[in-house]
mmCIF file of C-alpha atoms and ligand atoms in Angstrom:
data_model
loop_
_atom_site.group_PDB
_atom_site.id
_atom_site.type_symbol
_atom_site.label_atom_id
_atom_site.label_comp_id
_atom_site.label_asym_id
_atom_site.label_seq_id
_atom_site.Cartn_x
_atom_site.Cartn_y
_atom_site.Cartn_z
ATOM 1 C CA MET A 1 102.710 -46.607 -50.334
ATOM 2 C CA LYS A 2 99.512 -48.652 -50.321
ATOM 3 C CA GLN A 3 96.576 -46.447 -49.387
ATOM 4 C CA PRO A 4 94.041 -47.588 -46.766
ATOM 5 C CA PHE A 5 90.825 -49.215 -47.927
ATOM 6 C CA LEU A 6 88.061 -46.671 -48.460
ATOM 7 C CA PRO A 7 84.656 -48.070 -47.445
ATOM 8 C CA PHE A 8 81.489 -46.664 -49.038
ATOM 9 C CA ALA A 9 80.232 -45.465 -45.638
ATOM 10 C CA ARG A 10 81.737 -44.931 -42.225
ATOM 11 C CA PRO A 11 80.199 -43.341 -39.104
ATOM 12 C CA SER A 12 82.068 -40.599 -37.198
ATOM 13 C CA ILE A 13 81.913 -41.073 -33.418
ATOM 14 C CA ASP A 14 84.088 -38.578 -31.513
ATOM 15 C CA GLU A 15 85.832 -38.824 -28.121
ATOM 16 C CA GLN A 16 83.253 -36.523 -26.527
ATOM 17 C CA SER A 17 80.532 -38.971 -27.488
ATOM 18 C CA ILE A 18 82.513 -41.970 -26.225
ATOM 19 C CA ALA A 19 83.040 -40.203 -22.872
ATOM 20 C CA ALA A 20 79.345 -39.293 -22.654
ATOM 21 C CA VAL A 21 78.363 -42.918 -23.361
ATOM 22 C CA ALA A 22 80.725 -44.074 -20.608
ATOM 23 C CA GLU A 23 78.892 -41.756 -18.203
ATOM 24 C CA VAL A 24 75.543 -43.232 -19.214
ATOM 25 C CA LEU A 25 76.924 -46.757 -18.752
ATOM 26 C CA LYS A 26 78.082 -45.826 -15.244
ATOM 27 C CA SER A 27 74.746 -44.186 -14.390
ATOM 28 C CA GLY A 28 72.886 -47.464 -14.088
ATOM 29 C CA GLN A 29 70.063 -46.093 -16.262
ATOM 30 C CA LEU A 30 70.458 -48.116 -19.464
ATOM 31 C CA ALA A 31 66.972 -48.706 -20.860
ATOM 32 C CA SER A 32 64.692 -45.826 -21.924
ATOM 33 C CA GLY A 33 65.084 -42.966 -19.458
ATOM 34 C CA PRO A 34 66.212 -39.345 -19.278
ATOM 35 C CA LYS A 35 68.529 -39.578 -22.298
ATOM 36 C CA VAL A 36 65.703 -40.808 -24.519
ATOM 37 C CA ALA A 37 63.567 -37.867 -23.367
ATOM 38 C CA ALA A 38 66.476 -35.470 -23.957
ATOM 39 C CA PHE A 39 67.149 -36.915 -27.426
ATOM 40 C CA GLU A 40 63.492 -36.540 -28.392
ATOM 41 C CA ALA A 41 63.506 -32.933 -27.166
ATOM 42 C CA ALA A 42 66.707 -32.250 -29.130
ATOM 43 C CA LEU A 43 65.133 -33.676 -32.291
ATOM 44 C CA VAL A 44 62.040 -31.485 -31.812
ATOM 45 C CA ALA A 45 64.290 -28.427 -31.398
ATOM 46 C CA TYR A 46 66.363 -29.399 -34.443
ATOM 47 C CA LEU A 47 63.384 -29.992 -36.724
ATOM 48 C CA GLY A 48 61.458 -26.956 -35.560
ATOM 49 C CA GLY A 49 57.795 -26.608 -36.332
ATOM 50 C CA ASP A 50 55.074 -27.709 -33.954
ATOM 51 C CA ARG A 51 56.152 -31.337 -33.775
ATOM 52 C CA GLN A 52 56.147 -34.417 -31.579
ATOM 53 C CA VAL A 53 59.049 -36.863 -31.938
ATOM 54 C CA ARG A 54 59.258 -40.420 -30.646
ATOM 55 C CA VAL A 55 62.375 -42.570 -31.035
ATOM 56 C CA MET A 56 62.568 -46.325 -31.492
ATOM 57 C CA THR A 57 64.987 -49.127 -32.329
ATOM 58 C CA SER A 58 64.953 -48.719 -36.125
ATOM 59 C CA ALA A 59 63.234 -47.024 -39.019
ATOM 60 C CA THR A 60 61.789 -50.412 -39.909
ATOM 61 C CA ALA A 61 60.050 -50.576 -36.526
ATOM 62 C CA GLY A 62 59.031 -46.933 -36.954
ATOM 63 C CA LEU A 63 57.553 -47.408 -40.429
ATOM 64 C CA GLU A 64 55.513 -50.363 -39.236
ATOM 65 C CA MET A 65 54.197 -48.407 -36.242
ATOM 66 C CA ALA A 66 53.465 -45.368 -38.378
ATOM 67 C CA LEU A 67 51.380 -47.505 -40.731
ATOM 68 C CA GLU A 68 49.516 -48.987 -37.769
ATOM 69 C CA VAL A 69 48.853 -45.539 -36.340
ATOM 70 C CA ALA A 70 47.557 -44.511 -39.774
ATOM 71 C CA GLY A 71 45.109 -47.404 -39.515
ATOM 72 C CA ILE A 72 46.623 -49.542 -42.264
ATOM 73 C CA GLY A 73 45.727 -53.205 -42.065
ATOM 74 C CA PHE A 74 44.544 -56.267 -43.929
ATOM 75 C CA GLY A 75 43.685 -55.663 -47.580
ATOM 76 C CA ASP A 76 44.566 -51.954 -47.622
ATOM 77 C CA GLU A 77 46.777 -50.712 -50.436
ATOM 78 C CA VAL A 78 49.814 -48.546 -49.822
ATOM 79 C CA ILE A 79 51.684 -46.851 -52.667
ATOM 80 C CA VAL A 80 55.455 -47.171 -52.429
ATOM 81 C CA PRO A 81 58.346 -46.683 -54.880
ATOM 82 C CA ALA A 82 59.700 -49.811 -56.571
ATOM 83 C CA MET A 83 63.241 -48.594 -55.829
ATOM 84 C CA SER A 84 64.030 -48.575 -52.116
ATOM 85 C CA PHE A 85 65.372 -50.834 -49.434
ATOM 86 C CA ALA A 86 63.108 -53.862 -48.999
ATOM 87 C CA ALA A 87 62.010 -52.597 -45.566
ATOM 88 C CA SER A 88 59.844 -49.953 -47.280
ATOM 89 C CA ALA A 89 57.583 -52.673 -48.692
ATOM 90 C CA ASN A 90 58.168 -55.352 -46.056
ATOM 91 C CA VAL A 91 56.483 -53.271 -43.357
ATOM 92 C CA ILE A 92 53.366 -53.022 -45.528
ATOM 93 C CA ALA A 93 53.363 -56.748 -46.235
ATOM 94 C CA ARG A 94 53.902 -57.571 -42.554
ATOM 95 C CA LEU A 95 50.621 -55.793 -41.758
ATOM 96 C CA ARG A 96 48.899 -57.964 -44.415
ATOM 97 C CA ALA A 97 48.342 -54.848 -46.477
ATOM 98 C CA LYS A 98 49.339 -54.665 -50.160
ATOM 99 C CA PRO A 99 52.343 -52.713 -51.453
ATOM 100 C CA VAL A 100 51.516 -51.063 -54.790
ATOM 101 C CA PHE A 101 54.770 -50.253 -56.558
ATOM 102 C CA VAL A 102 55.129 -47.067 -58.570
ATOM 103 C CA ASP A 103 58.107 -46.377 -60.819
ATOM 104 C CA ILE A 104 60.788 -43.802 -60.091
ATOM 105 C CA ASP A 105 62.561 -41.021 -61.968
ATOM 106 C CA LEU A 106 65.879 -42.090 -63.510
ATOM 107 C CA TYR A 107 67.822 -39.132 -62.111
ATOM 108 C CA THR A 108 66.212 -38.216 -58.762
ATOM 109 C CA ARG A 109 65.608 -41.936 -58.012
ATOM 110 C CA ASN A 110 62.463 -40.720 -56.227
ATOM 111 C CA ILE A 111 58.937 -41.967 -56.807
ATOM 112 C CA ASP A 112 57.495 -40.499 -60.024
ATOM 113 C CA LEU A 113 54.522 -38.639 -58.549
ATOM 114 C CA ASN A 114 52.997 -38.233 -62.026
ATOM 115 C CA ARG A 115 52.414 -41.986 -62.030
ATOM 116 C CA VAL A 116 50.721 -42.103 -58.622
ATOM 117 C CA PRO A 117 47.136 -41.197 -59.665
ATOM 118 C CA ALA A 118 46.962 -44.216 -61.983
ATOM 119 C CA ALA A 119 47.919 -46.466 -59.051
ATOM 120 C CA ILE A 120 45.163 -45.216 -56.733
ATOM 121 C CA THR A 121 42.156 -47.505 -56.215
ATOM 122 C CA PRO A 122 39.285 -47.432 -53.711
ATOM 123 C CA LYS A 123 41.490 -49.590 -51.438
ATOM 124 C CA THR A 124 44.409 -47.132 -51.381
ATOM 125 C CA LYS A 125 44.869 -45.795 -47.857
ATOM 126 C CA ALA A 126 48.334 -44.278 -47.844
ATOM 127 C CA ILE A 127 51.321 -43.238 -49.867
ATOM 128 C CA MET A 128 54.818 -43.930 -48.595
ATOM 129 C CA PRO A 129 57.433 -41.995 -50.578
ATOM 130 C CA VAL A 130 61.168 -42.323 -49.947
ATOM 131 C CA HIS A 131 63.422 -39.242 -49.957
ATOM 132 C CA PHE A 132 65.984 -41.282 -51.829
ATOM 133 C CA ALA A 133 69.623 -40.728 -50.859
ATOM 134 C CA GLY A 134 68.525 -37.566 -49.025
ATOM 135 C CA LEU A 135 66.886 -35.777 -51.968
ATOM 136 C CA PRO A 136 63.389 -34.684 -50.892
ATOM 137 C CA VAL A 137 60.454 -35.622 -53.078
ATOM 138 C CA ASP A 138 58.329 -32.737 -54.377
ATOM 139 C CA MET A 139 56.428 -32.171 -51.145
ATOM 140 C CA ASP A 140 53.900 -29.712 -52.589
ATOM 141 C CA ALA A 141 52.910 -32.253 -55.234
ATOM 142 C CA LEU A 142 52.953 -35.139 -52.715
ATOM 143 C CA TYR A 143 50.706 -33.495 -50.141
ATOM 144 C CA GLY A 144 48.504 -32.100 -52.917
ATOM 145 C CA LEU A 145 47.906 -35.645 -54.159
ATOM 146 C CA ALA A 146 47.326 -36.939 -50.638
ATOM 147 C CA ALA A 147 44.751 -34.243 -49.917
ATOM 148 C CA ALA A 148 42.965 -34.732 -53.250
ATOM 149 C CA HIS A 149 42.626 -38.490 -52.677
ATOM 150 C CA GLU A 150 42.294 -38.442 -48.851
ATOM 151 C CA LEU A 151 45.417 -40.536 -48.321
ATOM 152 C CA ARG A 152 47.630 -40.729 -45.261
ATOM 153 C CA VAL A 153 51.323 -40.070 -45.890
ATOM 154 C CA VAL A 154 54.080 -42.030 -44.196
ATOM 155 C CA GLU A 155 57.337 -40.447 -45.357
ATOM 156 C CA ASP A 156 60.186 -42.941 -45.439
ATOM 157 C CA ALA A 157 62.831 -40.392 -44.486
ATOM 158 C CA ALA A 158 65.384 -43.086 -43.580
ATOM 159 C CA HIS A 159 67.942 -41.253 -45.768
ATOM 160 C CA ALA A 160 66.812 -37.725 -45.042
ATOM 161 C CA ILE A 161 67.731 -36.486 -41.573
ATOM 162 C CA GLY A 162 68.957 -32.935 -42.186
ATOM 163 C CA SER A 163 67.434 -32.675 -45.669
ATOM 164 C CA GLN A 164 65.318 -29.623 -46.427
ATOM 165 C CA TYR A 165 62.479 -28.875 -48.810
ATOM 166 C CA LYS A 166 62.222 -25.194 -49.779
ATOM 167 C CA GLY A 167 64.278 -24.320 -46.704
ATOM 168 C CA LYS A 168 62.175 -26.389 -44.281
ATOM 169 C CA PRO A 169 63.658 -29.503 -42.651
ATOM 170 C CA ILE A 170 62.131 -32.812 -43.682
ATOM 171 C CA GLY A 171 60.169 -33.820 -40.591
ATOM 172 C CA SER A 172 59.311 -30.236 -39.582
ATOM 173 C CA PHE A 173 55.977 -30.681 -41.362
ATOM 174 C CA GLY A 174 54.024 -33.565 -42.850
ATOM 175 C CA ASP A 175 51.914 -36.443 -41.585
ATOM 176 C CA LEU A 176 54.191 -39.209 -40.186
ATOM 177 C CA VAL A 177 57.890 -38.853 -41.016
ATOM 178 C CA VAL A 178 60.241 -41.732 -40.205
ATOM 179 C CA PHE A 179 64.040 -41.390 -39.885
ATOM 180 C CA SER A 180 66.740 -44.059 -39.596
ATOM 181 C CA PHE A 181 69.840 -43.824 -37.425
ATOM 182 C CA HIS A 182 71.479 -47.000 -38.727
ATOM 183 C CA PRO A 183 75.318 -46.680 -38.731
ATOM 184 C CA ASN A 184 75.466 -45.916 -42.470
ATOM 185 C CA LYS A 185 73.006 -43.032 -42.204
ATOM 186 C CA ASN A 186 73.889 -39.324 -41.953
ATOM 187 C CA MET A 187 73.742 -39.630 -38.160
ATOM 188 C CA THR A 188 73.595 -42.762 -36.055
ATOM 189 C CA THR A 189 72.452 -44.183 -32.734
ATOM 190 C CA LEU A 190 74.089 -47.544 -33.703
ATOM 191 C CA GLU A 191 70.642 -48.848 -34.607
ATOM 192 C CA GLY A 192 67.665 -46.570 -34.160
ATOM 193 C CA GLY A 193 64.927 -44.507 -35.701
ATOM 194 C CA ALA A 194 62.491 -41.701 -34.979
ATOM 195 C CA ILE A 195 59.047 -40.541 -36.043
ATOM 196 C CA SER A 196 58.061 -36.909 -36.310
ATOM 197 C CA THR A 197 54.382 -36.001 -36.379
ATOM 198 C CA GLY A 198 52.267 -32.941 -35.769
ATOM 199 C CA ASP A 199 49.540 -35.070 -34.176
ATOM 200 C CA ALA A 200 49.674 -35.454 -30.370
ATOM 201 C CA ARG A 201 47.289 -38.430 -30.417
ATOM 202 C CA ALA A 202 49.525 -40.216 -32.940
ATOM 203 C CA ALA A 203 52.524 -39.569 -30.689
ATOM 204 C CA GLU A 204 50.694 -41.074 -27.710
ATOM 205 C CA LEU A 205 49.814 -44.150 -29.769
ATOM 206 C CA LEU A 206 53.423 -44.473 -30.948
ATOM 207 C CA GLU A 207 54.581 -44.605 -27.335
ATOM 208 C CA GLN A 208 52.207 -47.501 -26.822
ATOM 209 C CA TYR A 209 53.116 -49.279 -30.052
ATOM 210 C CA ARG A 210 56.797 -49.154 -29.189
ATOM 211 C CA PHE A 211 56.348 -50.500 -25.655
ATOM 212 C CA HIS A 212 53.917 -53.406 -25.227
ATOM 213 C CA GLY A 213 50.796 -51.262 -25.753
ATOM 214 C CA ILE A 214 51.260 -49.976 -22.218
ATOM 215 C CA LYS A 215 49.472 -46.887 -20.942
ATOM 216 C CA ARG A 216 49.826 -45.639 -17.371
ATOM 217 C CA ASN A 217 46.977 -43.984 -15.537
ATOM 218 C CA ALA A 218 47.300 -40.862 -13.355
ATOM 219 C CA PHE A 219 48.507 -43.049 -10.445
ATOM 220 C CA GLY A 220 51.238 -44.649 -12.544
ATOM 221 C CA GLU A 221 49.394 -47.963 -12.752
ATOM 222 C CA VAL A 222 49.974 -49.989 -15.917
ATOM 223 C CA ASP A 223 47.316 -51.062 -18.358
ATOM 224 C CA VAL A 224 47.738 -52.654 -21.793
ATOM 225 C CA MET A 225 45.628 -51.111 -24.553
ATOM 226 C CA PHE A 226 46.654 -53.573 -27.311
ATOM 227 C CA PRO A 227 49.525 -56.021 -27.910
ATOM 228 C CA GLY A 228 52.265 -53.528 -28.709
ATOM 229 C CA ALA A 229 55.839 -54.182 -29.836
ATOM 230 C CA LYS A 230 59.090 -53.861 -27.866
ATOM 231 C CA SER A 231 60.995 -51.290 -29.865
ATOM 232 C CA ASN A 232 62.071 -48.671 -27.328
ATOM 233 C CA LEU A 233 65.519 -47.083 -27.680
ATOM 234 C CA THR A 234 68.125 -47.384 -24.909
ATOM 235 C CA ASP A 235 69.568 -44.376 -23.075
ATOM 236 C CA VAL A 236 73.031 -45.393 -24.330
ATOM 237 C CA ALA A 237 71.865 -45.149 -27.947
ATOM 238 C CA ALA A 238 70.015 -41.901 -27.205
ATOM 239 C CA GLN A 239 73.198 -40.349 -25.802
ATOM 240 C CA ILE A 240 75.011 -41.173 -29.046
ATOM 241 C CA GLY A 241 72.093 -39.618 -30.932
ATOM 242 C CA ILE A 242 72.327 -36.392 -28.896
ATOM 243 C CA ASP A 243 76.019 -36.082 -29.783
ATOM 244 C CA GLN A 244 75.479 -36.975 -33.436
ATOM 245 C CA LEU A 245 72.652 -34.470 -33.801
ATOM 246 C CA ARG A 246 75.001 -31.735 -32.549
ATOM 247 C CA ARG A 247 77.322 -32.578 -35.451
ATOM 248 C CA LEU A 248 74.698 -33.347 -38.105
ATOM 249 C CA ASP A 249 74.697 -30.039 -39.980
ATOM 250 C CA GLY A 250 78.495 -30.159 -40.149
ATOM 251 C CA PHE A 251 78.380 -33.739 -41.444
ATOM 252 C CA ASN A 252 75.833 -32.815 -44.090
ATOM 253 C CA ALA A 253 77.726 -29.717 -45.206
ATOM 254 C CA ARG A 254 80.769 -31.920 -45.788
ATOM 255 C CA ARG A 255 78.640 -34.486 -47.635
ATOM 256 C CA ARG A 256 77.441 -31.711 -49.966
ATOM 257 C CA GLU A 257 81.023 -30.601 -50.640
ATOM 258 C CA LEU A 258 82.077 -34.155 -51.413
ATOM 259 C CA ALA A 259 79.121 -34.642 -53.765
ATOM 260 C CA HIS A 260 80.138 -31.432 -55.500
ATOM 261 C CA ARG A 261 83.684 -32.794 -55.880
ATOM 262 C CA TYR A 262 82.245 -35.963 -57.479
ATOM 263 C CA PHE A 263 80.294 -33.903 -60.004
ATOM 264 C CA GLU A 264 83.427 -31.912 -60.837
ATOM 265 C CA ALA A 265 85.611 -34.975 -61.195
ATOM 266 C CA LEU A 266 83.026 -36.827 -63.301
ATOM 267 C CA GLN A 267 82.175 -33.892 -65.554
ATOM 268 C CA GLY A 268 82.287 -34.941 -69.205
ATOM 269 C CA PHE A 269 82.721 -38.634 -68.347
ATOM 270 C CA THR A 270 80.094 -40.519 -70.314
ATOM 271 C CA GLY A 271 80.704 -43.952 -68.785
ATOM 272 C CA VAL A 272 78.127 -43.481 -66.001
ATOM 273 C CA VAL A 273 74.701 -41.887 -65.470
ATOM 274 C CA LEU A 274 74.973 -39.302 -62.708
ATOM 275 C CA PRO A 275 72.268 -38.657 -60.103
ATOM 276 C CA ALA A 276 70.239 -35.423 -60.018
ATOM 277 C CA ARG A 277 72.127 -32.616 -58.317
ATOM 278 C CA GLY A 278 69.172 -31.377 -56.256
ATOM 279 C CA ASP A 279 69.655 -28.153 -54.347
ATOM 280 C CA ALA A 280 71.080 -27.100 -50.972
ATOM 281 C CA GLY A 281 68.371 -29.170 -49.247
ATOM 282 C CA HIS A 282 69.912 -32.437 -50.471
ATOM 283 C CA SER A 283 71.734 -34.162 -47.601
ATOM 284 C CA TRP A 284 73.660 -36.599 -49.849
ATOM 285 C CA HIS A 285 73.200 -39.742 -47.821
ATOM 286 C CA MET A 286 74.613 -41.610 -50.827
ATOM 287 C CA PHE A 287 76.215 -40.807 -54.177
ATOM 288 C CA GLN A 288 75.157 -43.317 -56.785
ATOM 289 C CA VAL A 289 75.952 -43.682 -60.452
ATOM 290 C CA LEU A 290 74.479 -46.073 -62.994
ATOM 291 C CA ILE A 291 76.694 -48.320 -65.091
ATOM 292 C CA ASP A 292 75.436 -50.334 -68.046
ATOM 293 C CA PHE A 293 77.078 -53.581 -66.961
ATOM 294 C CA ALA A 294 75.361 -55.667 -69.655
ATOM 295 C CA ALA A 295 76.779 -53.501 -72.466
ATOM 296 C CA ARG A 296 80.218 -53.719 -70.864
ATOM 297 C CA ARG A 297 79.975 -57.497 -70.456
ATOM 298 C CA MET A 298 80.965 -57.147 -66.855
ATOM 299 C CA THR A 299 78.933 -58.136 -63.830
ATOM 300 C CA ARG A 300 78.419 -55.771 -60.919
ATOM 301 C CA PRO A 301 80.217 -58.135 -58.499
ATOM 302 C CA GLU A 302 83.188 -58.132 -60.926
ATOM 303 C CA PHE A 303 83.146 -54.353 -60.915
ATOM 304 C CA GLN A 304 83.018 -54.317 -57.111
ATOM 305 C CA LYS A 305 85.933 -56.744 -56.976
ATOM 306 C CA ARG A 306 88.048 -54.637 -59.354
ATOM 307 C CA MET A 307 87.318 -51.504 -57.347
ATOM 308 C CA ALA A 308 88.103 -53.365 -54.113
ATOM 309 C CA ASP A 309 91.422 -54.442 -55.651
ATOM 310 C CA ARG A 310 92.128 -50.705 -55.977
ATOM 311 C CA GLY A 311 91.158 -50.132 -52.355
ATOM 312 C CA ILE A 312 87.667 -48.752 -52.986
ATOM 313 C CA GLY A 313 84.483 -50.104 -51.357
ATOM 314 C CA ILE A 314 81.379 -50.062 -53.550
ATOM 315 C CA GLY A 315 77.838 -50.587 -52.256
ATOM 316 C CA VAL A 316 74.624 -51.600 -54.006
ATOM 317 C CA HIS A 317 71.534 -49.674 -52.889
ATOM 318 C CA TYR A 318 69.336 -51.375 -53.950
ATOM 319 C CA PRO A 319 67.987 -54.153 -56.145
ATOM 320 C CA SER A 320 64.461 -53.084 -57.138
ATOM 321 C CA ILE A 321 61.918 -54.428 -54.658
ATOM 322 C CA PRO A 322 59.761 -56.276 -57.252
ATOM 323 C CA SER A 323 62.887 -58.218 -58.317
ATOM 324 C CA LEU A 324 63.228 -59.813 -54.866
ATOM 325 C CA LYS A 325 62.072 -63.411 -54.346
ATOM 326 C CA PHE A 326 59.209 -62.738 -51.952
ATOM 327 C CA TYR A 327 57.737 -60.064 -54.227
ATOM 328 C CA ARG A 328 58.320 -62.036 -57.444
ATOM 329 C CA GLU A 329 56.505 -64.980 -55.929
ATOM 330 C CA ALA A 330 53.690 -62.685 -54.822
ATOM 331 C CA GLY A 331 53.153 -61.905 -58.516
ATOM 332 C CA TYR A 332 54.940 -58.570 -58.934
ATOM 333 C CA ARG A 333 56.871 -58.092 -62.183
ATOM 334 C CA ASP A 334 60.034 -56.039 -62.441
ATOM 335 C CA GLU A 335 59.057 -55.056 -65.999
ATOM 336 C CA ASP A 336 56.060 -53.113 -64.678
ATOM 337 C CA THR A 337 58.387 -50.533 -63.127
ATOM 338 C CA PRO A 338 61.158 -50.427 -65.767
ATOM 339 C CA VAL A 339 63.098 -47.425 -64.472
ATOM 340 C CA ALA A 340 63.402 -48.935 -61.000
ATOM 341 C CA ALA A 341 64.364 -52.253 -62.629
ATOM 342 C CA ARG A 342 67.139 -50.536 -64.586
ATOM 343 C CA VAL A 343 68.417 -48.616 -61.577
ATOM 344 C CA GLY A 344 68.316 -51.854 -59.578
ATOM 345 C CA ARG A 345 70.560 -53.543 -62.160
ATOM 346 C CA GLU A 346 72.940 -50.658 -62.785
ATOM 347 C CA THR A 347 73.328 -48.731 -59.536
ATOM 348 C CA VAL A 348 76.541 -48.567 -57.549
ATOM 349 C CA THR A 349 77.177 -46.500 -54.430
ATOM 350 C CA LEU A 350 80.492 -44.653 -54.354
ATOM 351 C CA PRO A 351 82.194 -43.883 -51.021
ATOM 352 C CA LEU A 352 80.730 -40.825 -49.299
ATOM 353 C CA PHE A 353 81.101 -40.010 -45.613
ATOM 354 C CA PRO A 354 82.122 -36.828 -43.782
ATOM 355 C CA ALA A 355 85.670 -37.890 -42.877
ATOM 356 C CA MET A 356 86.589 -38.374 -46.544
ATOM 357 C CA THR A 357 89.062 -35.974 -48.134
ATOM 358 C CA ASP A 358 88.832 -34.325 -51.542
ATOM 359 C CA GLU A 359 91.757 -36.558 -52.578
ATOM 360 C CA ASP A 360 89.689 -39.609 -51.662
ATOM 361 C CA VAL A 361 87.068 -38.501 -54.196
ATOM 362 C CA LEU A 362 89.738 -38.210 -56.887
ATOM 363 C CA ARG A 363 91.035 -41.652 -55.951
ATOM 364 C CA VAL A 364 87.537 -43.130 -56.390
ATOM 365 C CA VAL A 365 86.996 -41.409 -59.723
ATOM 366 C CA ASP A 366 90.421 -42.414 -61.052
ATOM 367 C CA ALA A 367 89.745 -46.034 -60.092
ATOM 368 C CA LEU A 368 86.252 -45.882 -61.608
ATOM 369 C CA LYS A 369 87.564 -44.561 -64.918
ATOM 370 C CA ALA A 370 90.399 -47.101 -64.998
ATOM 371 C CA VAL A 371 88.094 -50.057 -64.290
ATOM 372 C CA LEU A 372 85.493 -48.951 -66.824
ATOM 373 C CA LYS A 373 88.085 -48.233 -69.492
ATOM 374 C CA HIS A 374 89.483 -51.685 -69.003
ATOM 375 C CA ALA A 375 86.022 -53.202 -69.314
ATOM 376 C CA VAL A 376 85.258 -51.491 -72.628
ATOM 377 C CA VAL A 377 88.561 -52.680 -74.094
ATOM 378 C CA ALA A 378 87.971 -56.208 -72.839
ATOM 379 C CA SER A 379 84.470 -56.379 -74.299
ATOM 380 C CA THR A 380 85.609 -55.313 -77.796
ATOM 381 C CA VAL A 381 88.447 -57.847 -78.126
HETATM 382 C C1 PLP B 1 64.751 -46.336 -47.582
HETATM 383 C C2 PLP B 1 64.928 -47.095 -46.304
HETATM 384 N N1 PLP B 1 63.848 -47.320 -45.542
HETATM 385 C C3 PLP B 1 63.947 -47.980 -44.379
HETATM 386 C C4 PLP B 1 65.142 -48.455 -43.936
HETATM 387 C C5 PLP B 1 65.219 -49.206 -42.639
HETATM 388 O O1 PLP B 1 66.013 -48.536 -41.716
HETATM 389 P P1 PLP B 1 66.494 -49.266 -40.375
HETATM 390 O O2 PLP B 1 67.743 -50.020 -40.729
HETATM 391 O O3 PLP B 1 66.743 -48.152 -39.416
HETATM 392 O O4 PLP B 1 65.406 -50.159 -39.942
HETATM 393 C C6 PLP B 1 66.293 -48.258 -44.695
HETATM 394 C C7 PLP B 1 67.597 -48.769 -44.238
HETATM 395 O O5 PLP B 1 68.574 -48.757 -44.920
HETATM 396 C C8 PLP B 1 66.181 -47.568 -45.915
HETATM 397 O O6 PLP B 1 67.249 -47.355 -46.681
#
């Protein structure tokens, strides 16, 4: 019997959540209201620590606001890994600041913090690491560097809701920590994002940045402090977030089990480069292996097609940022960050989402081995 197509990611929305959303839809309160406040309170309780959380329409919107709150603007330099989704650098460029790309580690896929000092100049104002695929960066080293060089830190934690560093949730400490709730992420609000900060003034500014720059006085009268954005979350989305947050630790526990199954099934297979295993704090947003497509004389789209023919969806996260047109034309060179360039060429994302079974993992690995075996044979004929 033909098995159903296995996508590389799939959100899990349960009946309880659908019923709760229906109630919100019937309530008449659809824009930001009590559910947004409740979702923010739930995130504060989940993260722990003495934190303020504000939610918004996406991590992209959140990263841009966080940079603005940190005072980043024209001509400032912000250090960012060369391997991430383009949004990580786009938000810097949109503020007319300059992204300074630093290379990554081949296995953790995280920014190589040893290379950061050489990238710091008198114009450097902030560092924006990415907890890639849910594996936290070395936070002691990161905040040590930031303190030594008086840099703000905007953590791109788009992949890292539920991740922990030394037993502490990402977002329970740190300067400005930005999560994504896009449908592919470990929890979703359809689209959405959140910022966690320990700074009450920053939280107040974020409220203004996300809603027209509006501040109300003690009488409820509106004033506009600056031209803010329009990036507030709806109560419908917030209700989904409340339900997803309730299930997040369960989702992430299953993600860890599935990652473990991948490591078992791929043990001894030399056809791919595996990611770092991390520890129990890794939330396994994605499981990615590297394949030397050039040596196999196979393109990545061909590989994706052959896997799709076997019913397996394969993602690509991501091309390196300096390889993208806008950045190439701005003068960045992929060769300057060679590890990110290699990962950008060779990375493939295997299916990983909580509803997957252990058998699904074996199906993926069998297909992977069959497709790669075929490619080696083809290239030697
Ligand atoms: C590392 C990283 N940063 C930022 C974003 C942007 O997130 P959003 O889609 O919520 O704007 C993404 C989205 O995939 C991402 O992967």
